[in-house]
Amino acid sequence: MKKNIKQFQIYATALKLFAKYGFKRTRVEDIANELNMTKGNIYLYTKDKKSLYQETVAYALQNWQELVKNEIQKAEDVVERFKIMSLKAYEYLSQMPYLCKILIDDPSIFPLSPKEDHFIEINKISINIIKSILSQGIKENRFRNVNVDVVAEVLFSVYIMFIIKTYIKPESGANMDMFKIGLDLILEGLIAKK
Amino acid sequence: MKKNIKQFQIYATALKLFAKYGFKRTRVEDIANELNMTKGNIYLYTKDKKSLYQETVAYALQNWQELVKNEIQKAEDVVERFKIMSLKAYEYLSQMPYLCKILIDDPSIFPLSPKEDHFIEINKISINIIKSILSQGIKENRFRNVNVDVVAEVLFSVYIMFIIKTYIKPESGANMDMFKIGLDLILEGLIAKK
DNA sequence: TGAATAAATAAACAATCGGTTCATTTGTTC
DNA sequence: GAACAAATGAACCGATTGTTTATTTATTCA
């Protein structure tokens, strides 16, 4: 089993397809085709389909964490940071409606742990980043002195709800612009009055 | 094989799932589950899966035609009619990215005719409605005296392209608002200067 | 160049899936 | 409660698909 750039190409493709179709409806051959290779070749890079899924999710989480942190560091201003975090959360999590979907209507792909584990992990990572931004804002007197833990939870659930609505229940008519409006509202409430 | 309300419930559910996952990735059992029945029961209402797909598309086309015509009749003003047509085309066709998808990357589900037939038919119906609106607008001197056939073709391809971008290639970042902006631009060009 | 190693393939296997049928059960009507 | 309609779930069987492996193709480097 090799570990190199090709591995990450496979993860990226697998993520796309797993997110779009779910675990069962994505064939190993679909992933291979997308990369112009044969399915047998995939097995030089991964043990089996289930492992591939788990590694893919792990890769995605890792990837996202780095992406968001790098983006955030570009902005000095904490309000900007808040906006970038929101945007990236939406953009990135959108790639993974499957993580939400398994919680809603596809509860039986893996008997027990992996799905909850992954969801909980992405939850934790996201919430920690949100918390750090909130804390910074409060320290700088830009945000009101809110309960960081509670507000971070609220924010994250807003992200998730919008993604569920947009990707899992598109008939609800939710979209990115509504999401931005919602977040602006919260941000307005957060900002300390001078 | 029975014909009644249940039949249409099946079509509506089948449309949703076929549109979302495509023909192959949608199981007869998926459709049955969504309706809280067993897959065997589906076969009291349809001959086989392929027929179900074809009937579903036929039902969808019929349904859409009536929907759009009814909506359009509500508006007196031809510019309003144009906007409604655009909106409905987007909303409704969005349910059927599969019709676009089979043209792009899934060309082998049915060997030959049905896919082109369906696509051509939805094409024809749409274009005829667009044409009638354009003609009305020109007659009333609200629109410039453009070539109705050509403009209708252009408009329809704009609809299709946006739907492809939104649903088939979401990474392109297209959304409904961009679509509206694009259509407004065309409408502006259409409207006769006073 | 050509031997040695790595990467990719295509065919084959086995297990599961999933479309379809049908005998039986359940529900409805009169 | 008889007659009919609707729904079920088990069974059938061919197609699908995850996985393995022997073979072919590509790359490396002495």
CSV table of C-alpha atoms (C1' of nucleotides) in Angstrom, one decimal:
chain,number,residue,atom,x,y,z
A,1,MET,CA,0.0,0.0,0.0
A,2,LYS,CA,1.6,3.2,-1.2
A,3,LYS,CA,1.5,6.7,0.2
A,4,ASN,CA,2.1,9.6,-2.2
A,5,ILE,CA,0.4,12.3,-4.2
A,6,LYS,CA,-1.8,9.8,-6.0
A,7,GLN,CA,-3.2,8.9,-2.7
A,8,PHE,CA,-4.5,12.4,-2.2
A,9,GLN,CA,-5.9,12.6,-5.7
A,10,ILE,CA,-7.9,9.5,-4.8
A,11,TYR,CA,-9.1,11.0,-1.5
A,12,ALA,CA,-10.2,14.2,-3.3
A,13,THR,CA,-12.1,12.3,-5.9
A,14,ALA,CA,-13.6,9.9,-3.3
A,15,LEU,CA,-14.7,12.9,-1.2
A,16,LYS,CA,-16.5,14.4,-4.1
A,17,LEU,CA,-18.3,11.2,-5.0
A,18,PHE,CA,-19.1,10.1,-1.4
A,19,ALA,CA,-20.5,13.5,-0.7
A,20,LYS,CA,-22.6,13.4,-3.8
A,21,TYR,CA,-23.9,9.9,-3.7
A,22,GLY,CA,-23.2,8.5,-0.3
A,23,PHE,CA,-21.1,5.4,0.6
A,24,LYS,CA,-23.3,2.7,-1.0
A,25,ARG,CA,-24.1,4.5,-4.3
A,26,THR,CA,-20.5,5.3,-4.9
A,27,ARG,CA,-18.6,2.5,-6.6
A,28,VAL,CA,-14.9,2.0,-6.3
A,29,GLU,CA,-15.0,1.9,-10.1
A,30,ASP,CA,-16.6,5.4,-10.2
A,31,ILE,CA,-13.7,6.8,-8.3
A,32,ALA,CA,-11.2,5.0,-10.5
A,33,ASN,CA,-12.9,6.2,-13.7
A,34,GLU,CA,-12.9,9.8,-12.6
A,35,LEU,CA,-9.1,9.4,-12.3
A,36,ASN,CA,-8.7,7.5,-15.5
A,37,MET,CA,-7.5,4.4,-13.8
A,38,THR,CA,-8.9,0.9,-13.2
A,39,LYS,CA,-10.6,-0.1,-10.0
A,40,GLY,CA,-7.9,-2.7,-9.3
A,41,ASN,CA,-5.4,0.1,-9.1
A,42,ILE,CA,-7.2,1.7,-6.2
A,43,TYR,CA,-6.4,-1.3,-4.1
A,44,LEU,CA,-2.7,-0.5,-4.3
A,45,TYR,CA,-3.5,2.7,-2.3
A,46,THR,CA,-6.1,1.5,0.1
A,47,LYS,CA,-7.1,-1.7,1.9
A,48,ASP,CA,-10.8,-1.7,1.1
A,49,LYS,CA,-13.8,0.5,0.4
A,50,LYS,CA,-14.6,1.1,4.0
A,51,SER,CA,-11.0,2.1,4.8
A,52,LEU,CA,-11.0,4.4,1.8
A,53,TYR,CA,-14.1,6.1,3.2
A,54,GLN,CA,-12.7,6.5,6.6
A,55,GLU,CA,-9.3,7.8,5.3
A,56,THR,CA,-11.1,10.1,3.0
A,57,VAL,CA,-13.1,11.7,5.8
A,58,ALA,CA,-9.9,12.0,7.9
A,59,TYR,CA,-8.1,13.6,5.0
A,60,ALA,CA,-11.0,16.0,4.5
A,61,LEU,CA,-11.1,17.1,8.1
A,62,GLN,CA,-7.3,17.6,8.2
A,63,ASN,CA,-7.4,19.5,5.0
A,64,TRP,CA,-10.2,21.7,6.1
A,65,GLN,CA,-8.6,22.6,9.4
A,66,GLU,CA,-5.4,23.8,7.6
A,67,LEU,CA,-7.4,25.6,5.0
A,68,VAL,CA,-9.5,27.6,7.5
A,69,LYS,CA,-6.5,28.4,9.7
A,70,ASN,CA,-4.5,29.6,6.8
A,71,GLU,CA,-7.3,31.8,5.5
A,72,ILE,CA,-8.0,33.2,8.9
A,73,GLN,CA,-4.4,34.2,9.5
A,74,LYS,CA,-4.7,36.5,6.5
A,75,ALA,CA,-7.1,38.7,8.3
A,76,GLU,CA,-6.0,40.9,11.2
A,77,ASP,CA,-9.4,42.2,12.0
A,78,VAL,CA,-11.5,39.9,14.1
A,79,VAL,CA,-14.7,40.7,12.3
A,80,GLU,CA,-13.1,39.8,9.1
A,81,ARG,CA,-11.9,36.6,10.7
A,82,PHE,CA,-15.4,35.8,11.7
A,83,LYS,CA,-16.7,36.3,8.2
A,84,ILE,CA,-14.0,34.2,6.7
A,85,MET,CA,-14.6,31.4,9.1
A,86,SER,CA,-18.3,31.5,8.3
A,87,LEU,CA,-17.7,31.5,4.6
A,88,LYS,CA,-15.2,28.7,4.7
A,89,ALA,CA,-17.4,26.6,7.0
A,90,TYR,CA,-20.2,27.0,4.5
A,91,GLU,CA,-18.1,26.3,1.4
A,92,TYR,CA,-16.2,23.5,2.9
A,93,LEU,CA,-18.9,21.7,4.8
A,94,SER,CA,-21.0,21.9,1.6
A,95,GLN,CA,-18.7,19.4,0.1
A,96,MET,CA,-19.7,17.0,2.7
A,97,PRO,CA,-23.5,16.9,2.9
A,98,TYR,CA,-23.1,13.2,3.4
A,99,LEU,CA,-21.9,13.7,6.9
A,100,CYS,CA,-25.2,15.4,7.6
A,101,LYS,CA,-27.2,13.0,5.5
A,102,ILE,CA,-26.1,9.9,7.4
A,103,LEU,CA,-27.6,11.5,10.4
A,104,ILE,CA,-30.9,12.2,8.8
A,105,ASP,CA,-32.0,9.4,6.4
A,106,ASP,CA,-29.2,6.9,5.9
A,107,PRO,CA,-28.4,5.6,9.4
A,108,SER,CA,-27.3,2.1,8.6
A,109,ILE,CA,-24.2,2.2,6.4
A,110,PHE,CA,-21.9,1.5,9.2
A,111,PRO,CA,-23.4,-0.2,12.2
A,112,LEU,CA,-22.2,2.2,14.8
A,113,SER,CA,-19.3,4.3,15.5
A,114,PRO,CA,-17.6,5.8,12.5
A,115,LYS,CA,-20.4,8.1,11.5
A,116,GLU,CA,-20.9,9.6,14.9
A,117,ASP,CA,-17.2,9.8,15.4
A,118,HIS,CA,-16.6,11.8,12.2
A,119,PHE,CA,-19.5,14.1,12.9
A,120,ILE,CA,-18.4,14.7,16.4
A,121,GLU,CA,-14.9,15.4,15.3
A,122,ILE,CA,-15.8,17.9,12.6
A,123,ASN,CA,-18.1,19.4,15.2
A,124,LYS,CA,-15.2,19.8,17.7
A,125,ILE,CA,-12.7,21.2,15.2
A,126,SER,CA,-15.2,23.8,13.9
A,127,ILE,CA,-16.4,24.8,17.3
A,128,ASN,CA,-12.8,25.3,18.5
A,129,ILE,CA,-12.0,27.6,15.6
A,130,ILE,CA,-15.2,29.6,16.2
A,131,LYS,CA,-14.5,29.8,19.9
A,132,SER,CA,-11.0,31.2,19.3
A,133,ILE,CA,-12.3,33.9,17.1
A,134,LEU,CA,-15.1,34.8,19.6
A,135,SER,CA,-12.5,35.0,22.4
A,136,GLN,CA,-10.3,37.2,20.4
A,137,GLY,CA,-13.1,39.6,19.6
A,138,ILE,CA,-14.2,39.8,23.2
A,139,LYS,CA,-10.6,40.4,24.3
A,140,GLU,CA,-10.3,43.2,21.8
A,141,ASN,CA,-13.6,44.7,23.0
A,142,ARG,CA,-15.0,44.3,19.5
A,143,PHE,CA,-17.6,41.7,20.6
A,144,ARG,CA,-19.9,41.8,23.6
A,145,ASN,CA,-18.9,39.6,26.5
A,146,VAL,CA,-21.1,36.6,25.5
A,147,ASN,CA,-20.7,33.0,26.7
A,148,VAL,CA,-18.3,31.7,24.1
A,149,ASP,CA,-19.2,28.1,24.4
A,150,VAL,CA,-22.9,28.7,23.9
A,151,VAL,CA,-22.5,31.1,21.0
A,152,ALA,CA,-20.1,28.8,19.3
A,153,GLU,CA,-22.6,26.0,19.5
A,154,VAL,CA,-25.3,28.2,18.1
A,155,LEU,CA,-23.2,29.4,15.2
A,156,PHE,CA,-22.2,25.9,14.3
A,157,SER,CA,-25.7,24.7,14.3
A,158,VAL,CA,-26.6,27.6,12.0
A,159,TYR,CA,-23.9,26.4,9.6
A,160,ILE,CA,-25.1,22.9,9.7
A,161,MET,CA,-28.8,23.8,9.3
A,162,PHE,CA,-28.1,25.8,6.2
A,163,ILE,CA,-26.1,23.1,4.7
A,164,ILE,CA,-28.7,20.6,5.4
A,165,LYS,CA,-31.4,22.9,3.9
A,166,THR,CA,-29.3,23.7,0.8
A,167,TYR,CA,-28.0,20.3,0.0
A,168,ILE,CA,-30.3,17.7,1.6
A,169,LYS,CA,-33.6,19.6,1.4
A,170,PRO,CA,-33.1,21.9,-1.6
A,171,GLU,CA,-36.8,22.3,-1.9
A,172,SER,CA,-36.6,24.5,1.2
A,173,GLY,CA,-35.1,27.2,-1.1
A,174,ALA,CA,-32.2,28.0,1.2
A,175,ASN,CA,-29.1,29.3,-0.4
A,176,MET,CA,-25.8,31.0,0.3
A,177,ASP,CA,-27.2,34.5,0.3
A,178,MET,CA,-29.7,33.6,2.9
A,179,PHE,CA,-26.9,32.1,4.9
A,180,LYS,CA,-24.9,35.3,4.7
A,181,ILE,CA,-27.9,37.4,5.8
A,182,GLY,CA,-28.4,35.1,8.8
A,183,LEU,CA,-24.8,35.3,9.8
A,184,ASP,CA,-24.7,39.1,9.4
A,185,LEU,CA,-27.6,39.3,11.8
A,186,ILE,CA,-25.8,37.3,14.4
A,187,LEU,CA,-22.6,39.2,13.9
A,188,GLU,CA,-24.5,42.5,14.4
A,189,GLY,CA,-25.8,41.2,17.7
A,190,LEU,CA,-22.3,40.2,18.6
A,191,ILE,CA,-20.5,43.5,17.9
A,192,ALA,CA,-20.0,45.6,21.0
A,193,LYS,CA,-21.8,49.0,20.9
A,194,LYS,CA,-19.5,51.9,21.3
B,1,MET,CA,-51.8,-2.5,-13.5
B,2,LYS,CA,-53.8,0.1,-11.7
B,3,LYS,CA,-54.2,3.8,-12.5
B,4,ASN,CA,-55.1,6.2,-9.7
B,5,ILE,CA,-53.8,8.7,-7.2
B,6,LYS,CA,-51.2,6.3,-5.8
B,7,GLN,CA,-49.8,6.1,-9.3
B,8,PHE,CA,-49.0,9.8,-9.2
B,9,GLN,CA,-47.5,9.6,-5.7
B,10,ILE,CA,-45.2,7.0,-7.1
B,11,TYR,CA,-44.3,9.3,-10.1
B,12,ALA,CA,-43.6,12.2,-7.8
B,13,THR,CA,-41.4,10.2,-5.6
B,14,ALA,CA,-39.7,8.5,-8.5
B,15,LEU,CA,-39.0,11.9,-10.2
B,16,LYS,CA,-37.4,13.2,-7.0
B,17,LEU,CA,-35.1,10.2,-6.7
B,18,PHE,CA,-34.3,9.8,-10.4
B,19,ALA,CA,-33.5,13.4,-10.6
B,20,LYS,CA,-31.2,13.2,-7.5
B,21,TYR,CA,-29.4,9.9,-8.2
B,22,GLY,CA,-30.1,9.0,-11.8
B,23,PHE,CA,-31.7,5.8,-13.1
B,24,LYS,CA,-29.2,3.3,-12.0
B,25,ARG,CA,-28.5,4.6,-8.6
B,26,THR,CA,-32.2,4.7,-7.7
B,27,ARG,CA,-33.5,1.4,-6.6
B,28,VAL,CA,-37.1,0.5,-6.9
B,29,GLU,CA,-36.9,-0.2,-3.2
B,30,ASP,CA,-35.8,3.4,-2.5
B,31,ILE,CA,-39.0,4.6,-4.2
B,32,ALA,CA,-41.1,2.1,-2.2
B,33,ASN,CA,-39.5,3.0,1.1
B,34,GLU,CA,-40.1,6.7,0.6
B,35,LEU,CA,-43.8,5.9,0.2
B,36,ASN,CA,-43.8,3.4,3.1
B,37,MET,CA,-44.6,0.4,0.9
B,38,THR,CA,-42.7,-2.6,-0.3
B,39,LYS,CA,-41.0,-2.8,-3.6
B,40,GLY,CA,-43.3,-5.6,-4.8
B,41,ASN,CA,-46.2,-3.3,-4.5
B,42,ILE,CA,-44.7,-0.9,-7.0
B,43,TYR,CA,-45.1,-3.6,-9.7
B,44,LEU,CA,-48.9,-3.4,-9.3
B,45,TYR,CA,-48.6,0.1,-10.7
B,46,THR,CA,-45.9,-0.2,-13.3
B,47,LYS,CA,-44.5,-2.9,-15.6
B,48,ASP,CA,-40.9,-2.5,-14.8
B,49,LYS,CA,-38.3,0.0,-13.8
B,50,LYS,CA,-37.6,1.3,-17.2
B,51,SER,CA,-41.3,1.9,-17.9
B,52,LEU,CA,-41.5,3.6,-14.5
B,53,TYR,CA,-38.8,6.0,-15.6
B,54,GLN,CA,-40.4,6.7,-18.9
B,55,GLU,CA,-43.8,7.3,-17.4
B,56,THR,CA,-42.3,9.4,-14.7
B,57,VAL,CA,-40.6,11.7,-17.2
B,58,ALA,CA,-43.9,11.9,-19.2
B,59,TYR,CA,-45.8,12.8,-16.1
B,60,ALA,CA,-43.2,15.4,-15.2
B,61,LEU,CA,-43.3,17.1,-18.6
B,62,GLN,CA,-47.1,17.1,-18.6
B,63,ASN,CA,-47.2,18.5,-15.1
B,64,TRP,CA,-44.7,21.2,-15.8
B,65,GLN,CA,-46.4,22.3,-18.9
B,66,GLU,CA,-49.7,22.8,-17.0
B,67,LEU,CA,-47.9,24.5,-14.1
B,68,VAL,CA,-46.1,27.0,-16.3
B,69,LYS,CA,-49.1,27.8,-18.4
B,70,ASN,CA,-51.3,28.4,-15.3
B,71,GLU,CA,-48.7,30.6,-13.7
B,72,ILE,CA,-48.2,32.6,-16.8
B,73,GLN,CA,-51.9,33.2,-17.3
B,74,LYS,CA,-51.9,35.0,-13.9
B,75,ALA,CA,-49.8,37.8,-15.3
B,76,GLU,CA,-51.2,40.3,-17.8
B,77,ASP,CA,-48.0,42.1,-18.4
B,78,VAL,CA,-45.6,40.4,-20.9
B,79,VAL,CA,-42.5,41.3,-19.0
B,80,GLU,CA,-44.0,39.7,-15.9
B,81,ARG,CA,-44.8,36.6,-18.0
B,82,PHE,CA,-41.2,36.5,-19.1
B,83,LYS,CA,-40.0,36.6,-15.6
B,84,ILE,CA,-42.4,33.9,-14.4
B,85,MET,CA,-41.4,31.7,-17.3
B,86,SER,CA,-37.8,32.1,-16.4
B,87,LEU,CA,-38.3,31.4,-12.8
B,88,LYS,CA,-40.5,28.4,-13.4
B,89,ALA,CA,-38.1,27.0,-16.0
B,90,TYR,CA,-35.3,27.2,-13.4
B,91,GLU,CA,-37.3,25.9,-10.5
B,92,TYR,CA,-38.9,23.0,-12.4
B,93,LEU,CA,-36.0,22.0,-14.5
B,94,SER,CA,-33.9,21.9,-11.4
B,95,GLN,CA,-35.8,18.9,-10.3
B,96,MET,CA,-34.5,17.1,-13.4
B,97,PRO,CA,-30.8,17.6,-13.6
B,98,TYR,CA,-30.7,14.0,-14.7
B,99,LEU,CA,-32.0,15.0,-18.1
B,100,CYS,CA,-29.0,17.1,-18.5
B,101,LYS,CA,-26.7,14.7,-16.8
B,102,ILE,CA,-27.4,11.9,-19.1
B,103,LEU,CA,-26.2,14.2,-21.9
B,104,ILE,CA,-23.0,14.9,-20.1
B,105,ASP,CA,-21.5,11.9,-18.3
B,106,ASP,CA,-24.0,9.1,-18.2
B,107,PRO,CA,-24.6,8.3,-21.8
B,108,SER,CA,-25.3,4.6,-21.6
B,109,ILE,CA,-28.3,4.0,-19.5
B,110,PHE,CA,-30.6,3.5,-22.4
B,111,PRO,CA,-29.0,2.5,-25.6
B,112,LEU,CA,-30.5,5.1,-27.8
B,113,SER,CA,-33.8,6.8,-28.1
B,114,PRO,CA,-35.5,7.5,-24.9
B,115,LYS,CA,-33.0,9.9,-23.5
B,116,GLU,CA,-32.8,12.0,-26.6
B,117,ASP,CA,-36.5,11.9,-27.0
B,118,HIS,CA,-37.2,13.2,-23.6
B,119,PHE,CA,-34.7,15.8,-23.8
B,120,ILE,CA,-35.9,17.0,-27.2
B,121,GLU,CA,-39.5,17.0,-25.9
B,122,ILE,CA,-38.8,19.1,-22.9
B,123,ASN,CA,-36.8,21.3,-25.2
B,124,LYS,CA,-39.7,21.7,-27.6
B,125,ILE,CA,-42.3,22.4,-24.9
B,126,SER,CA,-40.1,25.0,-23.2
B,127,ILE,CA,-39.1,26.8,-26.4
B,128,ASN,CA,-42.7,27.0,-27.5
B,129,ILE,CA,-43.7,28.7,-24.3
B,130,ILE,CA,-40.8,31.1,-24.6
B,131,LYS,CA,-41.7,31.8,-28.1
B,132,SER,CA,-45.3,32.6,-27.4
B,133,ILE,CA,-44.2,35.1,-24.7
B,134,LEU,CA,-41.6,36.7,-27.0
B,135,SER,CA,-44.2,37.0,-29.8
B,136,GLN,CA,-46.7,38.6,-27.5
B,137,GLY,CA,-44.1,41.1,-26.3
B,138,ILE,CA,-43.1,42.1,-29.8
B,139,LYS,CA,-46.8,42.4,-30.9
B,140,GLU,CA,-47.4,44.7,-28.0
B,141,ASN,CA,-44.3,46.7,-28.9
B,142,ARG,CA,-42.8,46.0,-25.5
B,143,PHE,CA,-39.9,43.9,-27.0
B,144,ARG,CA,-37.7,44.8,-29.9
B,145,ASN,CA,-38.5,43.0,-33.1
B,146,VAL,CA,-36.0,40.1,-32.6
B,147,ASN,CA,-35.9,36.8,-34.3
B,148,VAL,CA,-38.2,34.8,-32.0
B,149,ASP,CA,-36.8,31.4,-32.9
B,150,VAL,CA,-33.2,32.3,-32.3
B,151,VAL,CA,-33.8,34.2,-29.1
B,152,ALA,CA,-35.9,31.4,-27.7
B,153,GLU,CA,-33.1,28.9,-28.4
B,154,VAL,CA,-30.6,31.2,-26.7
B,155,LEU,CA,-32.8,31.7,-23.7
B,156,PHE,CA,-33.4,28.0,-23.3
B,157,SER,CA,-29.7,27.2,-23.5
B,158,VAL,CA,-29.2,29.8,-20.7
B,159,TYR,CA,-31.7,27.9,-18.5
B,160,ILE,CA,-30.0,24.6,-19.2
B,161,MET,CA,-26.5,25.9,-18.7
B,162,PHE,CA,-27.4,27.4,-15.4
B,163,ILE,CA,-29.0,24.2,-14.2
B,164,ILE,CA,-26.1,22.2,-15.3
B,165,LYS,CA,-23.8,24.5,-13.5
B,166,THR,CA,-25.9,24.6,-10.4
B,167,TYR,CA,-26.7,20.9,-10.0
B,168,ILE,CA,-24.2,19.0,-12.1
B,169,LYS,CA,-21.1,21.1,-11.6
B,170,PRO,CA,-21.8,22.8,-8.3
B,171,GLU,CA,-18.1,23.6,-7.9
B,172,SER,CA,-18.7,26.3,-10.6
B,173,GLY,CA,-20.4,28.3,-7.9
B,174,ALA,CA,-23.4,29.2,-10.0
B,175,ASN,CA,-26.7,29.9,-8.2
B,176,MET,CA,-30.2,31.1,-8.6
B,177,ASP,CA,-29.2,34.8,-8.1
B,178,MET,CA,-26.6,34.7,-10.8
B,179,PHE,CA,-29.2,33.1,-13.1
B,180,LYS,CA,-31.6,36.0,-12.4
B,181,ILE,CA,-29.0,38.6,-13.1
B,182,GLY,CA,-28.2,36.9,-16.4
B,183,LEU,CA,-31.8,36.8,-17.4
B,184,ASP,CA,-32.4,40.4,-16.4
B,185,LEU,CA,-29.6,41.3,-18.7
B,186,ILE,CA,-31.2,39.6,-21.6
B,187,LEU,CA,-34.6,41.0,-20.7
B,188,GLU,CA,-33.1,44.5,-20.7
B,189,GLY,CA,-31.7,43.9,-24.2
B,190,LEU,CA,-35.1,42.7,-25.3
B,191,ILE,CA,-37.2,45.6,-24.0
B,192,ALA,CA,-38.0,48.1,-26.7
B,193,LYS,CA,-36.6,51.6,-26.1
B,194,LYS,CA,-39.3,54.2,-26.0
C,1,DT,C1',21.1,-0.7,-23.0
C,2,DG,C1',18.9,-3.8,-20.0
C,3,DA,C1',18.1,-5.6,-15.5
C,4,DA,C1',15.3,-4.5,-11.6
C,5,DT,C1',11.6,-2.3,-9.6
C,6,DA,C1',7.3,0.1,-9.5
C,7,DA,C1',2.7,1.0,-11.4
C,8,DA,C1',-1.2,-0.3,-13.8
C,9,DT,C1',-4.1,-3.4,-16.0
C,10,DA,C1',-7.6,-6.9,-17.2
C,11,DA,C1',-9.6,-11.0,-16.1
C,12,DA,C1',-11.6,-13.9,-12.7
C,13,DC,C1',-14.0,-14.9,-8.3
C,14,DA,C1',-17.4,-14.8,-4.9
C,15,DA,C1',-20.7,-12.5,-2.5
C,16,DT,C1',-24.3,-9.5,-2.5
C,17,DC,C1',-27.6,-6.8,-4.6
C,18,DG,C1',-31.7,-5.7,-6.8
C,19,DG,C1',-35.4,-6.3,-10.4
C,20,DT,C1',-39.2,-9.2,-10.8
C,21,DT,C1',-42.7,-12.8,-9.7
C,22,DC,C1',-46.1,-15.0,-7.0
C,23,DA,C1',-48.5,-17.4,-3.4
C,24,DT,C1',-50.4,-15.6,0.8
C,25,DT,C1',-52.2,-12.2,3.9
C,26,DT,C1',-54.5,-8.1,5.0
C,27,DG,C1',-57.9,-4.6,4.1
C,28,DT,C1',-62.2,-2.9,2.0
C,29,DT,C1',-66.9,-2.9,0.1
C,30,DC,C1',-71.5,-4.0,-0.1
D,1,DG,C1',-69.1,-12.9,5.3
D,2,DA,C1',-68.4,-13.3,0.5
D,3,DA,C1',-66.1,-11.1,-3.1
D,4,DC,C1',-62.8,-8.1,-4.5
D,5,DA,C1',-58.8,-5.1,-4.2
D,6,DA,C1',-54.4,-3.9,-2.1
D,7,DA,C1',-50.2,-5.0,0.0
D,8,DT,C1',-46.8,-8.1,1.6
D,9,DG,C1',-42.6,-10.8,2.0
D,10,DA,C1',-40.2,-14.7,0.5
D,11,DA,C1',-38.0,-16.7,-3.4
D,12,DC,C1',-35.6,-16.6,-7.9
D,13,DC,C1',-31.8,-15.5,-10.6
D,14,DG,C1',-29.1,-12.6,-13.4
D,15,DA,C1',-26.4,-8.5,-12.9
D,16,DT,C1',-23.4,-5.9,-10.2
D,17,DT,C1',-19.4,-4.9,-7.6
D,18,DG,C1',-15.8,-5.4,-4.0
D,19,DT,C1',-11.5,-7.8,-4.0
D,20,DT,C1',-7.5,-10.7,-5.6
D,21,DT,C1',-4.0,-12.0,-8.7
D,22,DA,C1',-1.3,-13.2,-12.7
D,23,DT,C1',0.4,-10.5,-16.4
D,24,DT,C1',1.7,-6.3,-18.9
D,25,DT,C1',3.5,-1.7,-19.1
D,26,DA,C1',6.3,2.0,-17.4
D,27,DT,C1',10.2,3.9,-14.9
D,28,DT,C1',14.7,3.9,-12.7
D,29,DC,C1',19.4,3.6,-12.5
D,30,DA,C1',23.8,0.8,-12.9
